[in-house]
């Protein structure tokens, strides 16, 4: 019935997999847990030990293939007709598997949501925690108002036949926005997305320096996608920073100039503040996008 698919990269997911295995066993359903390690530098040996659990399959790749390709490979190798995608840095916070079972069988895509645990907060991770807590934690009721905009594969149940007909776009090689494009394709194909309150904790919170670096990578990915002829309108409808970029078109040059002038100060503030303002972070993203766009002209 259920194939649980977890792509791994440099994260110890033993606790997550053991919790999932226990819940599936108690639920008494046919299941498998498939793990593919995307050529990690760390924790590969530890995670490989999970293959001793019944119905758990572990594969380690000899070369990194990226976030989209590894998820597609997991789906292609899956044994069962329903795929539960979970990121490796997730944590169980409830009777998780049992809450998905009433939705099987179904032709809908079910998204369970995510939470941030206050116990994971540290000053060094304040920006990532603040952003996750304020912007990513949303109730099912809120997410269902804009189901495609709120879509994420962090915690997603999807019929295998629907996923394999669409799949993740493997042309995205940089970090960021593979979920965005999958959501666009699901909407284009008129596949129904239902959001429910069945969250996982997002445990793999980066420190502020790494989160800023990933933000920069994500904006470059967004810029490249926006420049592809088939995506501009759909992207601007779903991504707030891109929508704001379009609305501020006459101000792009002064925004870029201001951002370049004060960028070191903004970065120092975002890295060192124990409760950084997300408005400042929004300006940082807008300034980085404007500057990247100007530099490519």
Coordinates of N, CA and C in Angstrom, one line a residue, residues 25-244:
X25 N 4.4 -0.6 11.4 CA 4.2 -1.9 11.9 C 3.0 -2.0 12.8
X26 N 2.8 -1.0 13.7 CA 1.6 -1.0 14.5 C 0.3 -0.9 13.7
X27 N 0.4 -0.1 12.6 CA -0.8 0.1 11.7 C -1.1 -1.1 10.9
X28 N -0.2 -2.1 10.8 CA -0.4 -3.3 10.2 C -0.8 -3.1 8.7
X29 N -0.1 -2.3 8.0 CA -0.3 -2.1 6.6 C 0.9 -2.6 5.8
X30 N 0.7 -3.0 4.5 CA 1.9 -3.3 3.7 C 2.7 -2.0 3.4
X31 N 4.0 -2.0 3.7 CA 4.7 -0.8 3.6 C 6.2 -1.1 3.2
X32 N 6.9 -0.1 2.8 CA 8.3 -0.2 2.6 C 8.9 1.2 2.9
X33 N 10.1 1.3 3.3 CA 10.8 2.6 3.5 C 12.0 2.5 2.6
X34 N 12.1 3.4 1.6 CA 13.2 3.5 0.7 C 14.1 4.7 1.0
X35 N 15.3 4.4 1.2 CA 16.3 5.5 1.5 C 17.4 5.5 0.4
X36 N 17.6 6.7 -0.2 CA 18.7 6.8 -1.1 C 19.6 8.0 -0.6
X37 N 20.9 7.6 -0.4 CA 21.8 8.6 0.0 C 22.5 9.2 -1.2
X38 N 22.4 10.6 -1.3 CA 22.9 11.3 -2.5 C 24.4 11.6 -2.4
X39 N 25.2 10.6 -2.2 CA 26.7 10.7 -2.1 C 27.1 11.7 -0.9
X40 N 26.6 11.3 0.3 CA 26.9 12.2 1.4 C 28.3 12.0 1.9
X41 N 28.8 13.1 2.5 CA 30.1 13.1 3.2 C 30.0 12.6 4.6
X42 N 28.9 12.6 5.2 CA 28.7 12.3 6.6 C 27.5 11.4 6.8
X43 N 27.5 10.6 7.9 CA 26.4 9.8 8.3 C 26.0 8.6 7.4
X44 N 26.7 8.4 6.4 CA 26.4 7.3 5.4 C 26.4 5.9 6.1
X45 N 27.4 5.7 6.9 CA 27.5 4.4 7.6 C 26.4 4.2 8.6
X46 N 26.1 5.3 9.3 CA 25.1 5.3 10.4 C 23.7 5.0 9.7
X47 N 23.4 5.7 8.6 CA 22.1 5.5 8.0 C 22.0 4.1 7.3
X48 N 23.2 3.6 6.8 CA 23.1 2.3 6.2 C 22.7 1.2 7.2
X49 N 22.9 1.4 8.4 CA 22.6 0.4 9.5 C 21.0 0.2 9.5
X50 N 20.3 1.1 8.9 CA 18.8 1.0 8.9 C 18.3 -0.1 8.0
X51 N 19.2 -0.6 7.1 CA 18.8 -1.7 6.2 C 18.6 -3.0 6.9
X52 N 19.0 -3.1 8.2 CA 18.7 -4.3 9.0 C 17.2 -4.4 9.4
X53 N 16.5 -3.3 9.3 CA 15.1 -3.3 9.6 C 14.3 -3.9 8.5
X54 N 13.3 -4.7 8.8 CA 12.5 -5.3 7.8 C 11.7 -4.3 7.0
X55 N 11.7 -4.5 5.6 CA 11.1 -3.6 4.7 C 11.8 -2.3 4.5
X56 N 13.0 -2.1 5.0 CA 13.8 -0.9 4.8 C 14.8 -1.2 3.7
X57 N 14.9 -0.3 2.7 CA 15.9 -0.5 1.6 C 16.8 0.7 1.6
X58 N 18.1 0.5 1.7 CA 19.1 1.6 1.7 C 20.0 1.5 0.5
X59 N 20.1 2.6 -0.3 CA 21.1 2.7 -1.4 C 21.9 3.9 -1.3
X60 N 23.2 3.8 -1.5 CA 24.1 4.9 -1.5 C 24.6 5.2 -2.9
X61 N 24.5 6.4 -3.4 CA 24.9 6.7 -4.7 C 26.4 7.1 -4.7
X62 N 27.1 6.8 -5.8 CA 28.5 7.1 -5.9 C 28.8 8.5 -6.4
X63 N 27.7 9.2 -6.9 CA 27.8 10.6 -7.4 C 26.6 11.3 -7.0
X64 N 26.7 12.6 -6.7 CA 25.5 13.4 -6.3 C 24.7 13.7 -7.6
X65 N 23.4 13.4 -7.5 CA 22.5 13.6 -8.7 C 21.5 14.8 -8.4
X66 N 21.4 15.3 -7.2 CA 20.6 16.4 -6.9 C 19.2 16.1 -6.4
X67 N 18.6 17.2 -5.9 CA 17.3 17.0 -5.1 C 16.1 16.5 -6.0
X68 N 16.1 16.9 -7.2 CA 15.0 16.5 -8.1 C 15.2 15.1 -8.5
X69 N 16.4 14.8 -9.1 CA 16.6 13.4 -9.6 C 16.5 12.3 -8.6
X70 N 17.0 12.6 -7.4 CA 16.9 11.5 -6.4 C 15.5 11.2 -6.0
X71 N 14.6 12.2 -5.9 CA 13.2 12.0 -5.6 C 12.6 11.2 -6.7
X72 N 12.9 11.5 -8.0 CA 12.3 10.8 -9.1 C 12.8 9.3 -9.1
X73 N 14.0 9.1 -8.7 CA 14.6 7.7 -8.7 C 13.9 6.9 -7.6
X74 N 13.6 7.6 -6.4 CA 12.9 6.9 -5.3 C 11.5 6.5 -5.8
X75 N 10.8 7.3 -6.5 CA 9.5 7.0 -7.0 C 9.5 5.9 -8.0
X76 N 10.5 5.9 -8.9 CA 10.5 4.8 -9.9 C 10.8 3.5 -9.3
X77 N 11.6 3.4 -8.2 CA 11.9 2.2 -7.5 C 10.8 1.7 -6.5
X78 N 9.9 2.6 -6.2 CA 8.9 2.3 -5.2 C 8.0 1.1 -5.6
X79 N 7.7 0.3 -4.6 CA 7.0 -1.0 -4.8 C 5.4 -0.7 -4.8
X80 N 5.0 0.2 -4.0 CA 3.5 0.3 -3.8 C 3.0 1.5 -4.5
X81 N 1.6 1.6 -4.5 CA 0.9 2.6 -5.4 C 0.7 4.0 -4.8
X82 N 1.1 4.1 -3.5 CA 1.0 5.4 -2.8 C 2.4 5.8 -2.3
X83 N 2.8 7.0 -2.6 CA 4.2 7.5 -2.2 C 4.1 8.5 -1.1
X84 N 4.8 8.3 0.0 CA 4.9 9.3 1.0 C 6.3 9.9 1.0
X85 N 6.4 11.1 0.5 CA 7.7 11.7 0.5 C 8.0 12.5 1.8
X86 N 9.1 12.2 2.4 CA 9.5 12.9 3.6 C 11.0 13.3 3.5
X87 N 11.3 14.5 3.9 CA 12.7 15.0 3.9 C 13.4 14.3 5.1
X88 N 14.7 14.1 4.9 CA 15.5 13.3 5.9 C 15.6 14.0 7.2
X89 N 15.5 15.4 7.2 CA 15.7 16.1 8.4 C 14.3 16.4 9.1
X90 N 13.4 15.5 8.9 CA 12.1 15.6 9.6 C 12.1 14.8 10.9
X91 N 11.1 15.2 11.8 CA 10.9 14.5 13.0 C 9.5 14.2 13.3
X92 N 9.2 13.0 13.8 CA 7.8 12.7 14.1 C 7.3 13.4 15.4
X93 N 6.1 14.0 15.3 CA 5.6 14.7 16.5 C 4.1 14.3 16.8
X94 N 3.6 13.2 16.2 CA 2.3 12.7 16.5 C 2.1 11.3 16.0
X95 N 0.8 10.8 16.0 CA 0.5 9.5 15.5 C 0.4 9.7 14.0
X96 N 1.5 9.9 13.4 CA 1.7 10.4 12.0 C 1.1 9.5 10.9
X97 N 1.5 8.2 10.9 CA 1.1 7.3 9.8 C -0.4 7.1 9.9
X98 N -0.9 6.9 11.1 CA -2.4 6.6 11.2 C -3.2 7.7 10.7
X99 N -2.7 9.0 10.7 CA -3.5 10.1 10.3 C -3.6 10.2 8.8
X100 N -2.7 9.5 8.1 CA -2.8 9.4 6.6 C -3.7 8.3 6.1
X101 N -3.8 7.3 6.8 CA -4.5 6.1 6.4 C -6.0 6.3 5.9
X102 N -6.7 7.2 6.6 CA -8.1 7.4 6.1 C -8.2 8.0 4.7
X103 N -7.1 8.5 4.2 CA -7.1 9.2 2.9 C -6.6 8.1 1.8
X104 N -6.5 6.9 2.1 CA -6.1 5.9 1.2 C -7.3 4.9 1.0
X105 N -7.7 4.5 -0.2 CA -7.1 5.1 -1.5 C -7.7 6.4 -1.8
X106 N -6.9 7.2 -2.6 CA -7.4 8.5 -3.0 C -6.6 9.0 -4.3
X107 N -7.2 9.8 -5.1 CA -6.5 10.4 -6.2 C -6.0 11.8 -5.9
X108 N -6.1 12.2 -4.7 CA -5.7 13.5 -4.2 C -4.2 13.5 -3.8
X109 N -3.6 14.7 -3.8 CA -2.3 14.8 -3.2 C -2.5 15.4 -1.8
X110 N -2.0 14.8 -0.8 CA -2.2 15.2 0.6 C -0.9 15.7 1.1
X111 N -1.0 17.0 1.7 CA 0.1 17.6 2.3 C -0.1 17.8 3.8
X112 N 0.8 17.3 4.6 CA 0.5 17.3 6.1 C 1.0 18.5 6.8
X113 N 1.9 19.3 6.2 CA 2.4 20.5 6.9 C 3.7 20.2 7.7
X114 N 4.1 21.3 8.3 CA 5.3 21.2 9.2 C 5.3 22.1 10.4
X115 N 6.1 21.8 11.3 CA 6.2 22.6 12.6 C 7.7 22.8 12.9
X116 N 8.0 23.8 13.7 CA 9.3 24.0 14.2 C 9.3 23.9 15.8
X117 N 10.2 23.1 16.3 CA 10.2 22.9 17.7 C 11.1 23.9 18.4
X118 N 10.5 24.6 19.4 CA 11.2 25.7 20.1 C 12.5 25.2 20.7
X119 N 12.5 23.9 21.0 CA 13.7 23.3 21.6 C 14.9 23.3 20.7
X120 N 14.6 23.5 19.4 CA 15.7 23.5 18.4 C 16.2 24.9 18.1
X121 N 15.7 25.9 18.8 CA 16.1 27.3 18.6 C 17.5 27.5 19.3
X122 N 18.4 28.1 18.6 CA 19.6 28.7 19.2 C 19.9 30.0 18.6
X123 N 20.6 30.9 19.2 CA 20.9 32.2 18.6 C 21.6 32.1 17.2
X124 N 22.4 31.1 17.1 CA 23.1 30.9 15.8 C 22.2 30.4 14.7
X125 N 21.0 30.0 15.0 CA 20.0 29.5 14.0 C 18.7 30.4 14.1
X126 N 18.9 31.6 14.6 CA 17.7 32.4 14.8 C 16.9 32.8 13.6
X127 N 17.7 33.1 12.5 CA 17.0 33.6 11.3 C 16.2 32.4 10.6
X128 N 16.8 31.2 10.6 CA 16.1 30.1 10.0 C 14.9 29.7 10.8
X129 N 15.0 29.7 12.2 CA 13.9 29.4 13.0 C 12.8 30.4 12.9
X130 N 13.2 31.7 12.9 CA 12.2 32.8 12.8 C 11.4 32.7 11.5
X131 N 12.1 32.5 10.4 CA 11.5 32.4 9.1 C 10.6 31.2 9.1
X132 N 11.0 30.0 9.6 CA 10.2 28.8 9.5 C 9.0 28.9 10.4
X133 N 9.2 29.5 11.6 CA 8.0 29.6 12.5 C 7.0 30.6 12.0
X134 N 7.4 31.7 11.5 CA 6.5 32.8 11.1 C 5.9 32.6 9.7
X135 N 6.7 32.0 8.8 CA 6.3 32.0 7.4 C 5.9 30.6 6.9
X136 N 6.4 29.5 7.5 CA 6.2 28.2 7.0 C 5.2 27.4 7.8
X137 N 5.1 27.7 9.1 CA 4.1 27.0 9.9 C 2.7 27.6 9.6
X138 N 1.8 26.8 9.0 CA 0.5 27.2 8.7 C -0.5 26.1 8.9
X139 N -1.7 26.4 9.4 CA -2.7 25.4 9.6 C -3.2 24.9 8.2
X140 N -3.8 23.7 8.3 CA -4.4 23.2 7.0 C -5.5 24.1 6.5
X141 N -6.2 24.8 7.4 CA -7.3 25.7 6.9 C -6.7 26.9 6.1
X142 N -5.6 27.4 6.6 CA -4.9 28.5 5.9 C -4.3 28.0 4.6
X143 N -3.6 26.8 4.6 CA -3.0 26.3 3.4 C -4.0 26.0 2.3
X144 N -5.2 25.5 2.7 CA -6.2 25.1 1.7 C -6.9 26.3 1.0
X145 N -6.6 27.5 1.5 CA -7.1 28.7 0.8 C -6.3 28.9 -0.5
X146 N -5.1 28.6 -0.5 CA -4.2 28.7 -1.7 C -3.4 27.4 -1.8
X147 N -4.1 26.3 -2.1 CA -3.4 24.9 -2.0 C -2.2 24.7 -2.8
X148 N -2.1 25.3 -4.0 CA -0.9 25.1 -4.9 C 0.2 26.0 -4.4
X149 N -0.1 27.2 -4.0 CA 0.9 28.1 -3.5 C 1.5 27.6 -2.2
X150 N 0.7 26.9 -1.4 CA 1.2 26.3 -0.1 C 1.9 24.9 -0.3
X151 N 1.9 24.4 -1.5 CA 2.4 23.1 -1.7 C 3.9 22.9 -1.4
X152 N 4.2 21.8 -0.7 CA 5.6 21.4 -0.5 C 5.7 19.9 -0.4
X153 N 6.8 19.4 -0.9 CA 7.0 17.9 -0.8 C 7.7 17.5 0.4
X154 N 7.9 18.4 1.4 CA 8.5 18.0 2.7 C 7.8 16.9 3.4
X155 N 6.5 16.8 3.2 CA 5.6 15.9 3.9 C 4.4 15.7 3.0
X156 N 4.5 14.8 2.0 CA 3.5 14.8 0.9 C 3.2 13.3 0.6
X157 N 1.9 13.0 0.5 CA 1.4 11.7 0.1 C 0.8 11.9 -1.3
X158 N 1.2 11.1 -2.3 CA 0.8 11.2 -3.7 C 0.7 9.9 -4.3
X159 N -0.4 9.6 -5.1 CA -0.5 8.4 -5.9 C 0.7 8.3 -6.9
X160 N 1.3 7.1 -6.9 CA 2.5 6.9 -7.8 C 2.2 7.2 -9.2
X161 N 1.0 6.8 -9.7 CA 0.7 7.1 -11.1 C 0.6 8.6 -11.4
X162 N 0.2 9.4 -10.5 CA 0.1 10.8 -10.7 C 1.6 11.4 -10.7
X163 N 2.4 11.0 -9.7 CA 3.7 11.5 -9.6 C 4.5 11.2 -10.9
X164 N 4.5 9.9 -11.3 CA 5.4 9.5 -12.4 C 4.9 10.1 -13.7
X165 N 3.7 10.6 -13.8 CA 3.3 11.3 -15.0 C 3.8 12.8 -15.1
X166 N 4.2 13.3 -13.9 CA 4.7 14.7 -13.8 C 6.2 14.7 -13.4
X167 N 6.5 14.2 -12.2 CA 7.8 14.2 -11.7 C 8.5 15.6 -11.4
X168 N 9.6 15.5 -10.7 CA 10.3 16.8 -10.4 C 11.1 17.1 -11.7
X169 N 11.3 18.4 -11.9 CA 12.0 18.9 -13.1 C 13.5 18.7 -12.8
X170 N 14.2 17.8 -13.5 CA 15.6 17.5 -13.2 C 16.5 18.6 -13.8
X171 N 16.0 19.5 -14.6 CA 16.8 20.6 -15.1 C 17.2 21.6 -14.0
X172 N 16.5 21.5 -12.9 CA 16.9 22.4 -11.7 C 18.1 21.7 -11.0
X173 N 19.2 22.3 -11.2 CA 20.4 21.7 -10.6 C 20.9 22.4 -9.3
X174 N 20.5 23.7 -9.2 CA 20.9 24.5 -8.0 C 19.8 24.3 -7.0
X175 N 20.1 24.7 -5.7 CA 19.2 24.6 -4.6 C 18.0 25.5 -4.8
X176 N 16.8 25.0 -4.6 CA 15.6 25.8 -4.5 C 14.6 25.7 -5.6
X177 N 13.3 25.6 -5.3 CA 12.2 25.8 -6.2 C 11.8 24.6 -7.0
X178 N 12.3 23.4 -6.7 CA 11.8 22.2 -7.4 C 10.4 21.9 -6.9
X179 N 10.1 22.2 -5.7 CA 8.7 22.1 -5.2 C 7.8 23.1 -5.9
X180 N 8.2 24.3 -6.1 CA 7.4 25.3 -6.8 C 7.0 24.8 -8.2
X181 N 7.9 24.2 -8.9 CA 7.6 23.8 -10.3 C 6.7 22.6 -10.3
X182 N 6.9 21.7 -9.3 CA 6.0 20.5 -9.2 C 4.5 21.0 -8.9
X183 N 4.4 22.0 -8.0 CA 3.1 22.5 -7.7 C 2.5 23.2 -8.9
X184 N 3.3 23.9 -9.7 CA 2.7 24.5 -11.0 C 2.2 23.4 -11.9
X185 N 3.0 22.3 -12.1 CA 2.6 21.2 -12.9 C 1.3 20.5 -12.4
X186 N 1.2 20.3 -11.1 CA 0.0 19.7 -10.6 C -1.2 20.6 -10.8
X187 N -1.1 21.9 -10.7 CA -2.2 22.8 -11.0 C -2.5 22.8 -12.4
X188 N -1.5 22.7 -13.3 CA -1.7 22.7 -14.7 C -2.5 21.5 -15.1
X189 N -2.2 20.3 -14.5 CA -2.9 19.1 -14.8 C -4.2 18.9 -14.0
X190 N -4.5 19.9 -13.2 CA -5.8 19.9 -12.5 C -5.9 18.8 -11.5
X191 N -4.7 18.5 -10.8 CA -4.7 17.5 -9.8 C -5.0 18.1 -8.4
X192 N -5.9 17.6 -7.7 CA -6.4 18.2 -6.5 C -5.4 18.0 -5.3
X193 N -5.1 19.1 -4.6 CA -4.2 19.1 -3.5 C -5.1 19.4 -2.2
X194 N -5.0 18.5 -1.2 CA -5.7 18.7 0.0 C -4.6 18.8 1.1
X195 N -4.7 19.9 1.9 CA -3.9 20.1 3.1 C -4.6 19.6 4.3
X196 N -3.9 18.9 5.1 CA -4.4 18.4 6.4 C -3.4 18.7 7.5
X197 N -3.9 18.7 8.8 CA -3.1 18.9 9.9 C -2.4 17.6 10.4
X198 N -1.3 17.3 9.7 CA -0.6 16.1 10.1 C 0.9 16.4 9.9
X199 N 1.4 17.3 10.8 CA 2.8 17.9 10.5 C 3.9 17.0 11.0
X200 N 5.0 17.3 10.4 CA 6.3 16.8 10.9 C 7.1 18.0 11.4
X201 N 8.0 17.7 12.3 CA 8.9 18.8 12.7 C 10.0 18.9 11.7
X202 N 10.4 20.1 11.3 CA 11.6 20.4 10.5 C 12.7 20.5 11.5
X203 N 13.6 19.5 11.6 CA 14.6 19.4 12.6 C 16.0 20.0 12.1
X204 N 16.2 19.9 10.8 CA 17.5 20.2 10.2 C 17.6 21.7 9.9
X205 N 17.7 22.5 11.0 CA 17.7 24.0 10.9 C 19.2 24.4 10.7
X206 N 19.5 25.1 9.6 CA 20.8 25.6 9.3 C 21.1 26.8 10.2
X207 N 22.4 27.0 10.4 CA 22.8 28.2 11.1 C 22.6 29.4 10.2
X208 N 22.7 30.6 10.7 CA 22.3 31.8 9.9 C 23.2 32.0 8.7
X209 N 24.5 31.7 8.8 CA 25.4 31.9 7.7 C 25.0 31.0 6.6
X210 N 24.8 29.7 6.9 CA 24.4 28.7 5.8 C 23.1 29.1 5.2
X211 N 22.1 29.5 6.1 CA 20.8 29.8 5.6 C 20.8 31.0 4.6
X212 N 21.7 32.0 4.9 CA 21.8 33.1 3.9 C 22.4 32.6 2.6
X213 N 23.4 31.7 2.7 CA 24.0 31.2 1.5 C 23.0 30.4 0.7
X214 N 22.1 29.6 1.3 CA 21.1 28.9 0.6 C 20.0 29.8 0.1
X215 N 19.8 30.9 0.8 CA 18.8 31.9 0.3 C 19.3 32.5 -1.0
X216 N 20.6 32.8 -1.1 CA 21.2 33.3 -2.3 C 21.1 32.3 -3.4
X217 N 21.4 31.0 -3.2 CA 21.3 30.0 -4.2 C 19.9 29.9 -4.7
X218 N 18.9 30.0 -3.8 CA 17.5 29.8 -4.1 C 17.1 31.0 -5.0
X219 N 17.6 32.2 -4.8 CA 17.2 33.4 -5.6 C 17.8 33.2 -7.0
X220 N 19.0 32.7 -7.1 CA 19.6 32.5 -8.4 C 18.8 31.4 -9.2
X221 N 18.3 30.4 -8.5 CA 17.5 29.4 -9.1 C 16.2 30.1 -9.6
X222 N 15.6 30.9 -8.7 CA 14.4 31.6 -9.1 C 14.6 32.5 -10.3
X223 N 15.7 33.2 -10.3 CA 16.0 34.1 -11.5 C 16.1 33.3 -12.8
X224 N 16.7 32.1 -12.7 CA 16.9 31.3 -13.9 C 15.5 30.7 -14.4
X225 N 14.7 30.4 -13.4 CA 13.4 29.9 -13.8 C 12.5 31.0 -14.4
X226 N 12.6 32.1 -13.8 CA 11.8 33.3 -14.3 C 12.2 33.6 -15.7
X227 N 13.4 33.4 -16.1 CA 13.9 33.8 -17.4 C 13.5 32.7 -18.4
X228 N 13.0 31.5 -18.0 CA 12.5 30.5 -18.9 C 11.1 30.9 -19.3
X229 N 10.9 30.9 -20.6 CA 9.6 31.4 -21.2 C 8.4 30.8 -20.6
X230 N 8.4 29.5 -20.2 CA 7.2 28.9 -19.8 C 6.7 29.1 -18.4
X231 N 7.5 29.8 -17.6 CA 7.2 29.9 -16.2 C 6.9 31.3 -15.6
X232 N 7.2 32.4 -16.2 CA 7.1 33.7 -15.5 C 5.8 34.0 -14.8
X233 N 4.7 33.9 -15.4 CA 3.4 34.3 -14.8 C 3.1 33.3 -13.6
X234 N 3.3 32.0 -13.8 CA 3.0 31.1 -12.8 C 3.8 31.3 -11.5
X235 N 5.1 31.6 -11.8 CA 6.0 31.8 -10.6 C 5.7 33.1 -9.9
X236 N 5.4 34.2 -10.6 CA 5.1 35.4 -9.9 C 3.8 35.3 -9.1
X237 N 2.9 34.4 -9.5 CA 1.6 34.2 -8.8 C 1.8 33.5 -7.5
X238 N 2.9 32.7 -7.4 CA 3.1 31.8 -6.3 C 4.2 32.3 -5.3
X239 N 5.1 33.1 -5.8 CA 6.3 33.5 -5.0 C 6.2 35.0 -4.7
X240 N 6.0 35.3 -3.4 CA 5.8 36.7 -3.0 C 6.9 37.6 -3.4
X241 N 8.1 37.2 -3.2 CA 9.3 38.1 -3.5 C 9.3 38.4 -5.0
X242 N 9.0 37.4 -5.8 CA 9.0 37.7 -7.3 C 7.8 38.6 -7.7
X243 N 6.7 38.4 -7.0 CA 5.5 39.3 -7.2 C 5.9 40.8 -6.9
X244 N 6.6 40.9 -5.7 CA 7.0 42.3 -5.3 C 8.0 42.8 -6.2

